[in-house]
PDB file of C-alpha atoms in Angstrom:
ATOM      1  CA  VAL A   1     127.250 136.860  50.232  1.00 59.00           C
ATOM      2  CA  ALA A   2     130.507 136.513  52.204  1.00 70.00           C
ATOM      3  CA  ARG A   3     131.056 140.267  51.981  1.00 74.00           C
ATOM      4  CA  GLU A   4     127.529 140.911  53.312  1.00 73.00           C
ATOM      5  CA  ILE A   5     128.078 138.472  56.182  1.00 69.00           C
ATOM      6  CA  LYS A   6     131.361 140.147  57.063  1.00 76.00           C
ATOM      7  CA  ALA A   7     129.746 143.601  56.902  1.00 80.00           C
ATOM      8  CA  SER A   8     126.924 142.442  59.193  1.00 84.00           C
ATOM      9  CA  LEU A   9     129.421 140.970  61.631  1.00 85.00           C
ATOM     10  CA  VAL A  10     131.425 144.211  61.658  1.00 85.00           C
ATOM     11  CA  LYS A  11     128.236 146.155  62.481  1.00 85.00           C
ATOM     12  CA  PHE A  12     127.509 143.708  65.294  1.00 82.00           C
ATOM     13  CA  LEU A  13     131.051 144.000  66.675  1.00 84.00           C
ATOM     14  CA  ASP A  14     130.891 147.791  66.482  1.00 81.00           C
ATOM     15  CA  ALA A  15     127.611 147.688  68.407  1.00 81.00           C
ATOM     16  CA  ILE A  16     129.141 145.508  71.130  1.00 81.00           C
ATOM     17  CA  VAL A  17     131.792 148.137  71.872  1.00 79.00           C
ATOM     18  CA  TYR A  18     129.726 151.262  71.165  1.00 74.00           C
ATOM     19  CA  VAL A  19     129.892 153.634  74.120  1.00 69.00           C
ATOM     20  CA  ASP A  20     127.915 156.879  73.958  1.00 66.00           C
ATOM     21  CA  ASN A  21     128.869 157.697  77.515  1.00 61.00           C
ATOM     22  CA  ASP A  22     131.596 155.764  79.340  1.00 57.00           C
ATOM     23  CA  ASN A  23     129.429 155.308  82.410  1.00 59.00           C
ATOM     24  CA  ASP A  24     126.378 154.061  80.528  1.00 61.00           C
ATOM     25  CA  ILE A  25     127.817 150.796  79.260  1.00 60.00           C
ATOM     26  CA  HIS A  26     128.547 149.490  82.745  1.00 60.00           C
ATOM     27  CA  LYS A  27     125.155 150.659  83.969  1.00 62.00           C
ATOM     28  CA  TYR A  28     123.126 148.906  81.273  1.00 67.00           C
ATOM     29  CA  VAL A  29     125.263 146.026  80.020  1.00 69.00           C
ATOM     30  CA  ARG A  30     125.731 143.131  82.416  1.00 74.00           C
ATOM     31  CA  PRO A  31     128.978 141.124  82.242  1.00 73.00           C
ATOM     32  CA  GLN A  32     127.131 138.011  81.060  1.00 78.00           C
ATOM     33  CA  ASP A  33     125.514 140.019  78.233  1.00 80.00           C
ATOM     34  CA  TRP A  34     128.927 141.267  77.106  1.00 77.00           C
ATOM     35  CA  SER A  35     130.263 137.713  77.106  1.00 83.00           C
ATOM     36  CA  ALA A  36     127.193 136.315  75.334  1.00 88.00           C
ATOM     37  CA  ALA A  37     127.481 138.914  72.563  1.00 86.00           C
ATOM     38  CA  TRP A  38     131.093 137.954  71.844  1.00 86.00           C
ATOM     39  CA  SER A  39     130.243 134.261  71.947  1.00 87.00           C
ATOM     40  CA  SER A  40     127.368 134.789  69.508  1.00 87.00           C
ATOM     41  CA  ALA A  41     129.614 136.714  67.151  1.00 87.00           C
ATOM     42  CA  ALA A  42     132.279 134.010  67.159  1.00 88.00           C
ATOM     43  CA  SER A  43     129.968 131.028  66.884  1.00 87.00           C
ATOM     44  CA  GLY A  44     128.034 132.124  63.795  1.00 79.00           C
ATOM     45  CA  ASN A  45     130.234 130.120  61.432  1.00 85.00           C
ATOM     46  CA  PRO A  46     133.837 128.856  61.265  1.00 85.00           C
ATOM     47  CA  GLU A  47     135.107 131.962  59.464  1.00 88.00           C
ATOM     48  CA  ASN A  48     133.885 134.337  62.152  1.00 90.00           C
ATOM     49  CA  ALA A  49     136.857 133.738  64.450  1.00 90.00           C
ATOM     50  CA  TRP A  50     139.173 135.163  61.763  1.00 88.00           C
ATOM     51  CA  ARG A  51     136.763 137.965  60.937  1.00 90.00           C
ATOM     52  CA  ILE A  52     136.673 138.989  64.593  1.00 91.00           C
ATOM     53  CA  LEU A  53     140.468 138.866  64.738  1.00 90.00           C
ATOM     54  CA  GLU A  54     140.743 141.105  61.660  1.00 89.00           C
ATOM     55  CA  TRP A  55     138.308 143.552  63.242  1.00 90.00           C
ATOM     56  CA  LEU A  56     140.087 143.375  66.601  1.00 90.00           C
ATOM     57  CA  LEU A  57     143.402 144.385  64.988  1.00 87.00           C
ATOM     58  CA  ASN A  58     142.039 147.903  64.499  1.00 89.00           C
ATOM     59  CA  ASN A  59     139.776 148.053  67.533  1.00 90.00           C
ATOM     60  CA  ILE A  60     141.683 146.762  70.573  1.00 90.00           C
ATOM     61  CA  ALA A  61     141.430 150.143  72.320  1.00 89.00           C
ATOM     62  CA  LYS A  62     137.643 150.296  71.729  1.00 88.00           C
ATOM     63  CA  VAL A  63     137.209 146.799  73.141  1.00 88.00           C
ATOM     64  CA  GLN A  64     139.298 147.603  76.188  1.00 88.00           C
ATOM     65  CA  ALA A  65     137.422 150.874  76.788  1.00 84.00           C
ATOM     66  CA  ALA A  66     134.015 149.205  76.548  1.00 82.00           C
ATOM     67  CA  SER A  67     134.994 146.185  78.624  1.00 83.00           C
ATOM     68  CA  ILE A  68     134.091 146.090  82.294  1.00 78.00           C
ATOM     69  CA  ASP A  69     137.632 145.007  83.195  1.00 81.00           C
ATOM     70  CA  ASN A  70     139.386 147.132  80.527  1.00 83.00           C
ATOM     71  CA  SER A  71     140.516 143.988  78.709  1.00 89.00           C
ATOM     72  CA  ALA A  72     140.115 142.265  75.358  1.00 92.00           C
ATOM     73  CA  ALA A  73     140.167 138.852  77.083  1.00 93.00           C
ATOM     74  CA  THR A  74     136.579 137.903  76.205  1.00 92.00           C
ATOM     75  CA  PRO A  75     136.843 138.203  72.407  1.00 93.00           C
ATOM     76  CA  ILE A  76     140.339 136.693  72.477  1.00 95.00           C
ATOM     77  CA  SER A  77     139.040 133.704  74.422  1.00 94.00           C
ATOM     78  CA  ASN A  78     136.205 133.270  71.917  1.00 93.00           C
ATOM     79  CA  ILE A  79     138.616 133.422  68.990  1.00 94.00           C
ATOM     80  CA  ALA A  80     141.053 130.917  70.524  1.00 95.00           C
ATOM     81  CA  SER A  81     138.362 128.360  71.304  1.00 94.00           C
ATOM     82  CA  ARG A  82     137.055 128.326  67.742  1.00 93.00           C
ATOM     83  CA  LEU A  83     140.253 127.883  65.766  1.00 93.00           C
ATOM     84  CA  GLN A  84     140.203 124.601  63.870  1.00 91.00           C
ATOM     85  CA  THR A  85     143.667 123.919  62.474  1.00 92.00           C
ATOM     86  CA  GLU A  86     147.221 123.993  63.741  1.00 95.00           C
ATOM     87  CA  GLN A  87     148.007 126.661  61.136  1.00 94.00           C
ATOM     88  CA  GLU A  88     145.271 128.891  62.554  1.00 93.00           C
ATOM     89  CA  LEU A  89     146.538 128.311  66.089  1.00 95.00           C
ATOM     90  CA  GLU A  90     150.108 129.162  65.044  1.00 96.00           C
ATOM     91  CA  ALA A  91     149.027 132.336  63.223  1.00 94.00           C
ATOM     92  CA  PHE A  92     146.920 133.420  66.202  1.00 95.00           C
ATOM     93  CA  THR A  93     149.835 132.751  68.573  1.00 97.00           C
ATOM     94  CA  ARG A  94     152.100 134.896  66.386  1.00 96.00           C
ATOM     95  CA  TRP A  95     149.509 137.689  66.498  1.00 94.00           C
ATOM     96  CA  LEU A  96     149.303 137.393  70.296  1.00 96.00           C
ATOM     97  CA  GLU A  97     153.098 137.614  70.566  1.00 97.00           C
ATOM     98  CA  ALA A  98     153.238 140.649  68.266  1.00 95.00           C
ATOM     99  CA  ASN A  99     150.528 142.439  70.286  1.00 93.00           C
ATOM    100  CA  ARG A 100     151.542 141.303  73.762  1.00 95.00           C
ATOM    101  CA  VAL A 101     151.989 144.816  75.183  1.00 94.00           C
ATOM    102  CA  ALA A 102     148.731 146.192  73.762  1.00 91.00           C
ATOM    103  CA  LEU A 103     146.793 143.150  74.967  1.00 93.00           C
ATOM    104  CA  GLY A 104     148.033 143.198  78.552  1.00 93.00           C
ATOM    105  CA  SER A 105     146.539 140.356  80.579  1.00 93.00           C
ATOM    106  CA  ALA A 106     144.417 139.293  77.597  1.00 95.00           C
ATOM    107  CA  TYR A 107     147.663 137.940  76.104  1.00 97.00           C
ATOM    108  CA  ASN A 108     147.686 135.207  78.775  1.00 97.00           C
ATOM    109  CA  THR A 109     144.033 134.478  78.075  1.00 96.00           C
ATOM    110  CA  GLY A 110     144.902 133.949  74.408  1.00 97.00           C
ATOM    111  CA  ILE A 111     147.947 131.757  75.092  1.00 98.00           C
ATOM    112  CA  ASN A 112     145.948 129.625  77.551  1.00 98.00           C
ATOM    113  CA  GLY A 113     143.076 129.432  75.061  1.00 97.00           C
ATOM    114  CA  VAL A 114     145.411 128.198  72.328  1.00 98.00           C
ATOM    115  CA  ALA A 115     146.791 125.516  74.675  1.00 98.00           C
ATOM    116  CA  ALA A 116     143.273 124.407  75.649  1.00 97.00           C
ATOM    117  CA  THR A 117     142.195 124.255  72.004  1.00 96.00           C
ATOM    118  CA  ARG A 118     145.243 122.153  71.108  1.00 97.00           C
ATOM    119  CA  ASN A 119     144.422 119.791  73.988  1.00 97.00           C
ATOM    120  CA  ASN A 120     140.804 119.541  72.820  1.00 95.00           C
ATOM    121  CA  HIS A 121     141.908 118.768  69.267  1.00 95.00           C
ATOM    122  CA  ALA A 122     144.329 116.086  70.525  1.00 95.00           C
ATOM    123  CA  TRP A 123     141.623 114.542  72.705  1.00 93.00           C
ATOM    124  CA  THR A 124     139.242 114.405  69.750  1.00 91.00           C
ATOM    125  CA  ARG A 125     141.880 112.827  67.481  1.00 92.00           C
ATOM    126  CA  ASN A 126     142.698 110.244  70.168  1.00 92.00           C
ATOM    127  CA  ARG A 127     139.021 109.325  70.523  1.00 91.00           C
ATOM    128  CA  ALA A 128     138.133 109.144  66.816  1.00 90.00           C
ATOM    129  CA  GLY A 129     138.658 105.365  66.814  1.00 87.00           C
ATOM    130  CA  GLU A 130     136.240 104.991  69.707  1.00 86.00           C
ATOM    131  CA  PHE A 131     133.562 106.868  67.802  1.00 86.00           C
ATOM    132  CA  ALA A 132     134.084 104.760  64.686  1.00 87.00           C
ATOM    133  CA  SER A 133     133.998 101.556  66.727  1.00 85.00           C
ATOM    134  CA  TYR A 134     130.872 102.609  68.583  1.00 86.00           C
ATOM    135  CA  PHE A 135     128.985 103.443  65.402  1.00 87.00           C
ATOM    136  CA  GLU A 136     130.072 100.177  63.771  1.00 87.00           C
ATOM    137  CA  THR A 137     129.630  97.721  66.654  1.00 86.00           C
ATOM    138  CA  GLY A 138     127.972  99.509  69.559  1.00 82.00           C
ATOM    139  CA  TYR A 139     129.541  99.972  72.969  1.00 79.00           C
ATOM    140  CA  VAL A 140     132.371  97.611  73.874  1.00 73.00           C
ATOM    141  CA  GLU A 141     134.431  98.410  76.946  1.00 75.00           C
ATOM    142  CA  GLU A 142     138.114  98.600  76.155  1.00 70.00           C
ATOM    143  CA  GLU A 143     141.207  99.989  77.816  1.00 75.00           C
ATOM    144  CA  ILE A 144     142.045 103.548  76.826  1.00 72.00           C
ATOM    145  CA  SER A 145     145.546 104.927  77.168  1.00 72.00           C
ATOM    146  CA  GLU A 146     145.860 108.549  78.277  1.00 71.00           C
ATOM    147  CA  GLY A 147     149.440 109.041  77.110  1.00 64.00           C
ATOM    148  CA  GLY A 148     151.625 109.349  80.230  1.00 53.00           C
ATOM    149  CA  ASN A 149     149.347 107.297  82.488  1.00 48.00           C
ATOM    150  CA  ASP A 150     151.331 104.466  84.106  1.00 48.00           C
ATOM    151  CA  GLY A 151     148.483 102.519  85.605  1.00 45.00           C
ATOM    152  CA  GLY A 152     144.875 102.829  84.792  1.00 44.00           C
ATOM    153  CA  ASP A 153     141.982 100.530  84.297  1.00 45.00           C
ATOM    154  CA  SER A 154     142.801  96.913  83.653  1.00 44.00           C
ATOM    155  CA  GLY A 155     139.620  96.501  81.656  1.00 43.00           C
ATOM    156  CA  GLY A 156     138.016  94.258  84.260  1.00 43.00           C
ATOM    157  CA  GLY A 157     134.761  96.162  84.678  1.00 43.00           C
ATOM    158  CA  ASP A 158     133.846  98.483  87.490  1.00 43.00           C
ATOM    159  CA  SER A 159     135.330  98.079  90.946  1.00 42.00           C
ATOM    160  CA  GLY A 160     132.050  97.973  92.809  1.00 42.00           C
ATOM    161  CA  GLY A 161     129.575  95.115  92.793  1.00 42.00           C
ATOM    162  CA  GLY A 162     131.465  92.794  90.494  1.00 41.00           C
ATOM    163  CA  ASP A 163     130.297  90.922  87.437  1.00 42.00           C
ATOM    164  CA  SER A 164     127.474  88.441  87.428  1.00 42.00           C
ATOM    165  CA  GLY A 165     129.403  86.253  85.007  1.00 42.00           C
ATOM    166  CA  GLY A 166     127.333  87.314  82.028  1.00 44.00           C
ATOM    167  CA  GLY A 167     130.116  88.470  79.717  1.00 46.00           C
ATOM    168  CA  GLY A 168     132.027  91.463  81.021  1.00 47.00           C
ATOM    169  CA  GLY A 169     129.307  94.070  81.297  1.00 49.00           C
ATOM    170  CA  GLY A 170     129.619  95.062  84.950  1.00 49.00           C
ATOM    171  CA  SER A 171     126.677  96.481  86.884  1.00 50.00           C
ATOM    172  CA  PRO A 172     123.824  98.512  85.372  1.00 53.00           C
ATOM    173  CA  ASP A 173     125.554 101.582  86.813  1.00 62.00           C
ATOM    174  CA  GLY A 174     128.495 100.834  84.525  1.00 64.00           C
ATOM    175  CA  ALA A 175     126.163 100.725  81.535  1.00 69.00           C
ATOM    176  CA  SER A 176     124.674 104.073  82.520  1.00 74.00           C
ATOM    177  CA  MET A 177     128.116 105.614  82.812  1.00 75.00           C
ATOM    178  CA  ALA A 178     129.149 104.123  79.488  1.00 77.00           C
ATOM    179  CA  THR A 179     126.076 105.598  77.808  1.00 81.00           C
ATOM    180  CA  PHE A 180     126.732 108.959  79.438  1.00 79.00           C
ATOM    181  CA  SER A 181     130.379 108.816  78.310  1.00 82.00           C
ATOM    182  CA  VAL A 182     129.428 108.049  74.723  1.00 82.00           C
ATOM    183  CA  ILE A 183     126.894 110.885  74.656  1.00 86.00           C
ATOM    184  CA  THR A 184     129.520 113.248  76.067  1.00 86.00           C
ATOM    185  CA  LEU A 185     132.072 112.101  73.471  1.00 84.00           C
ATOM    186  CA  ILE A 186     129.615 112.618  70.637  1.00 86.00           C
ATOM    187  CA  ALA A 187     128.594 116.067  71.892  1.00 84.00           C
ATOM    188  CA  THR A 188     132.230 117.107  72.188  1.00 86.00           C
ATOM    189  CA  LEU A 189     133.084 115.833  68.710  1.00 82.00           C
ATOM    190  CA  VAL A 190     130.075 117.578  67.176  1.00 82.00           C
ATOM    191  CA  ALA A 191     130.874 120.824  69.001  1.00 81.00           C
ATOM    192  CA  THR A 192     134.491 120.669  67.851  1.00 80.00           C
ATOM    193  CA  LEU A 193     133.591 119.957  64.239  1.00 80.00           C
ATOM    194  CA  ILE A 194     130.828 122.567  64.059  1.00 78.00           C
ATOM    195  CA  ALA A 195     132.551 125.355  65.982  1.00 66.00           C
TER     196      ALA A 195
END
């Protein structure tokens, strides 16, 4: 099954960069369609990022020729954003370094993508306790440290309107923001774990 999936993905990738006539691709393929195709290829399952990278090793010139901006930045960005472990990020960074000249400006896209992915992973790790606490006890406002932040919230509720004395909840607006924040945290965690 894995071999069939890889073969199907290779056919899809080949179709993304297929150019019968150099002028036709830019006439019929909109930039957002190009980007959506690469995103779809990378998001199929966790292994696809590596499969795309393996394919890209032998097809950088085809990607650059078919691209509107003559760059492999779009697939490289999709690969970088879907790597899940530090080992994958390190291996991808080594590949970027080894292919820096061939990649041109897409090299910077890859390096920046790796940095963003590392930041996203760190953010998720730092918030794991919040998720566990929320699912065990519900929402409880607590002070969150952002690493190098000197000041920050003192935990005394929101700054507007004050507290009615009912136990540290703040205004209804604060509850709405807390709910929105929790939903955003959950969506980010799910996206990170699934992607």
